[in-house]
Coordinates of C-alpha atoms and ligand atoms in Angstrom, one line a residue:
X8 CA -9.1 -8.4 -9.8
X9 CA -5.6 -9.3 -8.4
X10 CA -3.8 -6.6 -5.9
X11 CA -0.8 -5.9 -8.0
X12 CA -3.5 -4.3 -10.7
X13 CA -5.1 -3.1 -7.6
X14 CA -1.8 -1.0 -6.9
X15 CA -1.0 -0.4 -9.9
X16 CA -4.3 1.2 -10.6
X17 CA -3.7 3.5 -7.5
X18 CA -0.3 5.2 -8.7
X19 CA -3.1 6.9 -11.1
X20 CA -5.6 8.0 -8.9
X21 CA -5.8 11.9 -8.5
X22 CA -4.8 12.5 -5.0
X23 CA -7.6 14.5 -4.8
X24 CA -9.5 11.3 -5.0
X25 CA -7.1 9.2 -2.2
X26 CA -9.2 10.3 1.0
X27 CA -12.4 8.5 -1.1
X28 CA -10.4 5.3 -1.4
X29 CA -8.7 5.3 1.6
X30 CA -12.4 5.1 3.5
X31 CA -13.3 3.0 1.8
X32 CA -10.5 0.7 2.8
X33 CA -10.7 1.6 6.4
X34 CA -14.2 0.3 6.2
X35 CA -13.1 -3.0 4.7
X36 CA -10.8 -3.7 7.7
X37 CA -13.0 -2.9 9.8
X38 CA -15.9 -4.9 8.0
X39 CA -13.3 -8.0 8.2
X40 CA -13.5 -8.4 11.9
X41 CA -16.0 -7.6 13.7
X42 CA -15.8 -9.8 16.4
X43 CA -14.1 -6.6 18.0
X44 CA -16.9 -4.8 18.4
X45 CA -18.7 -7.8 21.2
X46 CA -15.4 -6.8 23.1
X47 CA -16.4 -2.8 22.8
X48 CA -20.0 -3.2 23.7
X49 CA -18.9 -4.8 26.8
X50 CA -17.2 -2.1 27.8
X51 CA -20.0 0.6 26.5
X52 CA -21.8 -1.6 28.7
X53 CA -19.7 -0.8 31.8
X54 CA -18.9 3.2 31.3
X55 CA -22.3 3.8 30.2
X56 CA -23.5 1.8 33.5
X57 CA -25.6 -0.7 31.8
X58 CA -23.3 -3.8 32.5
X59 CA -26.2 -5.5 34.4
X60 CA -29.3 -7.7 33.9
X61 CA -31.6 -7.2 31.0
X62 CA -34.3 -8.1 33.1
X63 CA -34.1 -6.9 37.0
X64 CA -31.5 -4.7 36.6
X65 CA -29.1 -6.2 38.8
X66 CA -25.2 -6.2 38.8
X67 CA -24.8 -9.6 40.0
X68 CA -24.1 -11.1 37.2
X69 CA -21.4 -14.5 36.5
X70 CA -20.3 -16.4 33.2
X71 CA -22.7 -18.5 32.3
X72 CA -20.7 -21.1 29.4
X73 CA -21.2 -20.3 25.9
X74 CA -23.7 -21.3 22.8
X75 CA -23.5 -21.1 19.0
X76 CA -20.0 -19.1 20.3
X77 CA -22.0 -16.4 22.2
X78 CA -21.1 -15.7 26.3
X79 CA -24.0 -16.5 27.9
X80 CA -24.3 -14.6 31.4
X81 CA -26.8 -16.1 34.8
X82 CA -28.1 -13.4 36.7
X83 CA -28.0 -14.3 40.1
X84 CA -30.5 -11.7 41.5
X85 CA -33.2 -13.4 39.5
X86 CA -32.0 -16.5 38.2
X87 CA -32.6 -15.5 34.6
X88 CA -30.2 -16.5 31.9
X89 CA -28.8 -14.0 29.0
X90 CA -26.2 -13.2 26.0
X91 CA -25.1 -10.0 24.8
X92 CA -27.9 -10.2 22.2
X93 CA -30.8 -10.0 24.8
X94 CA -32.8 -6.9 24.4
X95 CA -30.7 -5.9 21.5
X96 CA -32.2 -4.4 17.9
X97 CA -30.2 -7.8 16.3
X98 CA -32.0 -10.2 19.4
X99 CA -34.2 -12.2 17.0
X100 CA -32.8 -11.1 13.6
X101 CA -31.4 -14.0 11.5
X102 CA -28.9 -11.7 9.5
X103 CA -25.0 -11.3 10.6
X104 CA -23.8 -8.6 12.2
X105 CA -22.3 -7.4 8.9
X106 CA -25.4 -6.5 7.5
X107 CA -26.7 -4.7 10.1
X108 CA -23.4 -2.3 10.1
X109 CA -24.3 -2.5 6.0
X110 CA -27.9 -0.8 7.3
X111 CA -26.3 1.3 10.1
X112 CA -23.8 2.6 7.0
X113 CA -27.1 3.6 5.0
X114 CA -28.8 4.9 7.4
X115 CA -25.9 7.4 8.2
X116 CA -25.7 7.9 4.5
X117 CA -29.1 9.5 4.8
X118 CA -30.6 6.4 2.1
X119 CA -34.4 6.2 2.0
X120 CA -35.6 2.9 3.5
X121 CA -36.1 1.4 -0.1
X122 CA -32.3 1.9 -0.7
X123 CA -31.3 0.8 2.5
X124 CA -33.4 -2.5 2.2
X125 CA -31.8 -2.9 -1.4
X126 CA -28.2 -2.1 -0.7
X127 CA -28.3 -4.7 2.1
X128 CA -30.7 -7.5 0.6
X129 CA -33.6 -7.3 3.0
X130 CA -37.0 -6.6 2.3
X131 CA -38.6 -3.0 2.4
X132 CA -40.7 -4.0 6.2
X133 CA -37.3 -5.2 7.2
X134 CA -36.2 -2.3 6.5
X135 CA -38.6 0.2 8.4
X136 CA -38.5 -2.2 11.3
X137 CA -34.7 -2.3 11.9
X138 CA -34.5 1.6 11.0
X139 CA -37.0 1.8 14.0
X140 CA -35.4 -0.4 16.3
X141 CA -31.7 1.2 15.7
X142 CA -33.7 4.5 16.2
X143 CA -35.5 3.5 19.4
X144 CA -31.8 1.9 21.2
X145 CA -29.8 5.3 20.3
X146 CA -32.8 7.1 22.0
X147 CA -32.4 5.0 25.1
X148 CA -28.5 5.1 24.7
X149 CA -28.6 8.6 24.5
X150 CA -31.0 9.8 27.2
X151 CA -32.6 13.3 27.7
X152 CA -30.0 15.2 27.9
X153 CA -28.9 18.0 30.2
X154 CA -27.9 21.5 28.6
X155 CA -25.4 23.9 30.7
X156 CA -23.4 27.2 30.4
X157 CA -24.4 29.1 27.3
X158 CA -27.6 28.3 26.8
X159 CA -29.5 28.9 23.6
X160 CA -33.3 27.8 23.5
X161 CA -36.3 27.8 20.3
X162 CA -39.1 26.2 19.4
X163 CA -40.0 24.9 16.2
X164 CA -43.5 24.0 14.3
X165 CA -43.9 21.2 11.9
X166 CA -47.4 20.1 10.1
X167 CA -48.5 16.8 12.4
X168 CA -48.7 13.8 10.0
X169 CA -51.1 11.1 10.3
X170 CA -48.9 9.1 7.4
X171 CA -48.6 5.6 8.1
X172 CA -52.3 5.5 10.0
X173 CA -54.1 4.4 7.0
X174 CA -57.2 5.9 6.1
X175 CA -58.9 1.6 5.7
X176 CA -57.6 0.9 9.0
X177 CA -60.9 -0.2 11.5
X178 CA -58.9 1.6 14.5
X179 CA -58.1 4.8 13.2
X180 CA -60.1 7.9 11.4
X181 CA -58.4 10.6 9.9
X182 CA -59.3 13.5 11.7
X183 CA -59.1 15.2 8.4
X184 CA -59.1 14.7 4.9
X185 CA -55.4 13.9 3.7
X186 CA -53.8 16.5 1.7
X187 CA -50.6 18.0 2.9
X188 CA -48.1 16.2 3.6
X189 CA -47.6 16.4 7.2
X190 CA -43.7 16.9 8.4
X191 CA -42.9 20.2 7.0
X192 CA -42.0 22.7 8.7
X193 CA -44.2 25.6 9.4
X194 CA -43.4 29.3 10.6
X195 CA -44.8 30.3 14.1
X196 CA -47.8 32.2 12.9
X197 CA -51.3 30.9 12.6
X198 CA -50.1 28.4 14.7
X199 CA -53.0 25.5 15.2
X200 CA -53.3 22.2 17.3
X201 CA -52.7 20.5 13.5
X202 CA -48.6 21.5 14.3
X203 CA -46.5 19.9 16.6
X204 CA -44.0 22.2 18.4
X205 CA -40.6 20.6 18.6
X206 CA -38.6 22.3 22.1
X207 CA -34.8 22.8 21.3
X208 CA -31.8 24.0 23.3
X209 CA -28.1 23.9 22.8
X210 CA -24.9 24.5 25.2
X211 CA -21.5 26.1 23.5
X212 CA -19.8 22.7 24.9
X213 CA -22.2 20.7 21.9
X214 CA -25.2 19.4 24.4
X215 CA -28.6 19.1 22.6
X216 CA -32.1 18.7 24.3
X217 CA -34.8 18.5 21.5
X218 CA -38.1 16.7 22.3
X219 CA -42.1 16.9 20.8
X220 CA -43.8 19.6 23.7
X221 CA -46.8 19.7 22.5
X222 CA -49.4 20.6 19.8
X223 CA -49.8 24.4 18.8
X224 CA -47.9 27.6 20.3
X225 CA -45.6 26.2 23.0
X226 CA -46.9 27.2 26.5
X227 CA -45.5 28.4 29.4
X228 CA -46.4 25.3 31.1
X229 CA -45.2 22.3 28.4
X230 CA -41.8 24.9 28.2
X231 CA -41.3 24.2 31.9
X232 CA -42.3 20.2 31.7
X233 CA -40.0 20.1 29.1
X234 CA -36.9 22.3 30.6
X235 CA -36.8 21.7 34.2
X236 CA -34.5 19.8 35.3
X237 CA -32.5 19.4 31.9
X238 CA -31.2 23.3 32.0
X239 CA -28.1 22.9 34.7
X240 CA -28.5 25.4 37.2
X241 CA -27.4 29.4 37.2
X242 CA -27.3 29.1 33.1
X243 CA -27.5 31.7 30.9
X244 CA -31.0 30.9 28.7
X245 CA -30.5 33.2 25.7
X246 CA -33.9 33.2 23.5
X247 CA -35.6 35.2 21.1
X248 CA -37.9 37.6 22.7
X249 CA -41.3 35.7 23.1
X250 CA -43.5 35.0 26.2
X251 CA -42.8 32.4 28.1
X252 CA -39.1 31.8 28.2
X253 CA -38.7 35.2 30.8
X254 CA -41.2 33.1 33.0
X255 CA -39.2 30.3 32.9
X256 CA -35.5 31.8 33.5
X257 CA -37.4 33.2 36.4
X258 CA -38.7 29.9 37.3
X259 CA -35.8 27.6 36.5
X260 CA -33.4 30.3 38.4
X261 CA -31.7 31.5 35.3
X262 CA -30.3 34.0 33.8
X263 CA -32.0 35.5 30.4
X264 CA -31.2 36.9 27.7
X265 CA -34.0 38.0 25.4
X266 CA -32.7 39.0 22.2
X267 CA -35.2 41.1 20.4
X268 CA -35.9 39.9 16.5
X269 CA -33.6 41.3 13.8
X270 CA -30.9 42.1 16.1
X271 CA -28.5 39.1 16.1
X272 CA -25.8 39.5 18.2
X273 CA -25.2 40.9 21.4
X274 CA -21.6 39.9 22.0
X275 CA -21.5 36.4 23.3
X276 CA -25.2 36.6 24.0
X277 CA -26.9 35.1 21.2
X278 CA -29.5 32.8 18.7
X279 CA -27.3 31.6 15.8
X280 CA -26.2 28.3 16.7
X281 CA -29.6 27.5 17.5
X282 CA -31.4 29.4 14.4
X283 CA -28.5 26.8 12.4
X284 CA -29.8 24.1 14.0
X285 CA -33.3 24.7 12.7
X286 CA -32.6 25.0 9.7
X287 CA -30.3 21.9 9.3
X288 CA -33.0 19.9 11.1
X289 CA -35.5 20.9 8.6
X290 CA -33.2 20.0 5.6
X291 CA -33.2 16.4 7.3
X292 CA -36.6 16.3 7.3
X293 CA -37.0 16.7 4.1
X294 CA -35.0 13.7 3.0
X295 CA -37.8 11.6 4.9
X296 CA -40.6 13.3 2.3
X297 CA -42.9 13.4 5.6
X298 CA -42.2 11.8 9.0
X299 CA -45.7 10.7 11.0
X300 CA -45.9 12.1 13.8
X301 CA -46.2 8.8 16.1
X302 CA -42.5 8.2 14.6
X303 CA -41.3 11.5 14.5
X304 CA -39.9 11.3 18.5
X305 CA -37.2 8.7 16.6
X306 CA -36.2 11.1 13.6
X307 CA -35.3 13.8 16.6
X308 CA -33.6 11.7 18.5
X309 CA -31.5 10.8 14.8
X310 CA -30.7 14.1 14.4
X311 CA -29.6 14.4 17.4
X312 CA -27.7 11.6 17.5
X313 CA -26.1 12.8 13.5
X314 CA -25.8 16.8 15.0
X315 CA -23.7 14.5 18.3
X316 CA -21.4 12.9 16.0
X317 CA -20.8 15.2 13.0
X318 CA -17.2 15.7 13.2
X319 CA -16.5 12.0 13.6
X320 CA -15.2 10.2 10.8
X321 CA -17.7 8.2 9.0
X322 CA -16.4 4.6 10.1
X323 CA -16.3 5.5 14.1
X324 CA -19.7 6.5 12.9
X325 CA -20.5 3.5 11.5
X326 CA -19.0 2.1 15.0
X327 CA -20.3 3.7 17.2
X328 CA -24.0 3.9 16.2
X329 CA -23.7 0.0 16.0
X330 CA -22.0 -0.8 19.3
X331 CA -24.3 2.2 21.3
X332 CA -27.5 0.4 19.6
X333 CA -26.0 -3.1 20.6
X334 CA -25.2 -1.5 24.3
X335 CA -28.5 0.0 25.4
X336 CA -30.7 -2.8 26.5
X337 CA -33.8 -1.6 24.7
X338 CA -35.8 -3.6 22.4
X339 CA -38.8 -2.7 20.2
X340 CA -41.1 -5.0 19.0
X341 CA -42.4 -4.9 15.4
X342 CA -45.5 -4.8 16.2
X343 CA -45.0 -1.8 19.4
X344 CA -43.5 0.3 16.7
X345 CA -46.7 -0.1 14.2
X346 CA -48.7 0.8 17.2
X347 CA -46.7 3.6 18.3
X348 CA -47.8 6.6 19.7
X349 CA -47.1 9.7 19.3
X350 CA -44.4 10.6 22.6
X351 CA -44.9 14.1 23.9
X352 CA -42.8 14.9 26.5
Ligands
ZN696 ZN1 -31.8 -10.7 36.7

């Protein structure tokens, strides 16, 4: 369509629709020159202390010529040669960067694996592996994290899911008949080892802790293993009145504010943010129609990422997710994704 026609049409667009159009224009400009991303990946590696050899971790690195237009580097310590793509999710991919960017955009929009595969014209299995490669890289970029200051903590429970562990597989026996869809949230009543316990904590500056801490009701030992070293000293821990947290606060030398159930407010001490976080988390998971427990950790990290960057414009989210997933030197093979075990803290 000629430019003049589009510009003429733009004048007829309702002003309320303009922001959406602007977003698409910005995305078009961004995708038209992705070469800038290479610098950004390099800078992100510098600033996150990842400018080092992907094989031995040494930072004595020199430039080593170019291959197919890509800068190559040589590690003076181990003598291995590598490029910016080495140990990234895209390293063996034959698809262009633009397809990966489109894929990340689909993920941010919350599309299903099938829709992602259709939009990006890749097959469904590839769509599955790309999602997990990207999530794996983002998890390692974010790391476990730490919360500080006024901290709200609580746990929530999901039904254990064996989705993806095919019953026809010789190596895997279903421990129970497959009746209900797994990965759904469950209440705290009647907990058993069929439930996965997710530990969560937030502070008031936006830091997030989330992880799988065990099966069945949270035990003190699990809570301690999850939270120890990840709540800054002298923080104030706000929780419900469940057992375990009082002892935890004493052990970790934290001030403890237990909020009795039904009483939501005690001035600045409350657990409303963590309650809202849990309900957002449940809506997030529902979109995936049951997540296999062996892949659950990746989805926890994806939810964390979405929450961390929820106030950013979509185009910046796409850019950040791509750059971070490329900057973190993390690559997981398709085989390793398929044979993964649930990752408990
Ligand atoms: Zn090296």
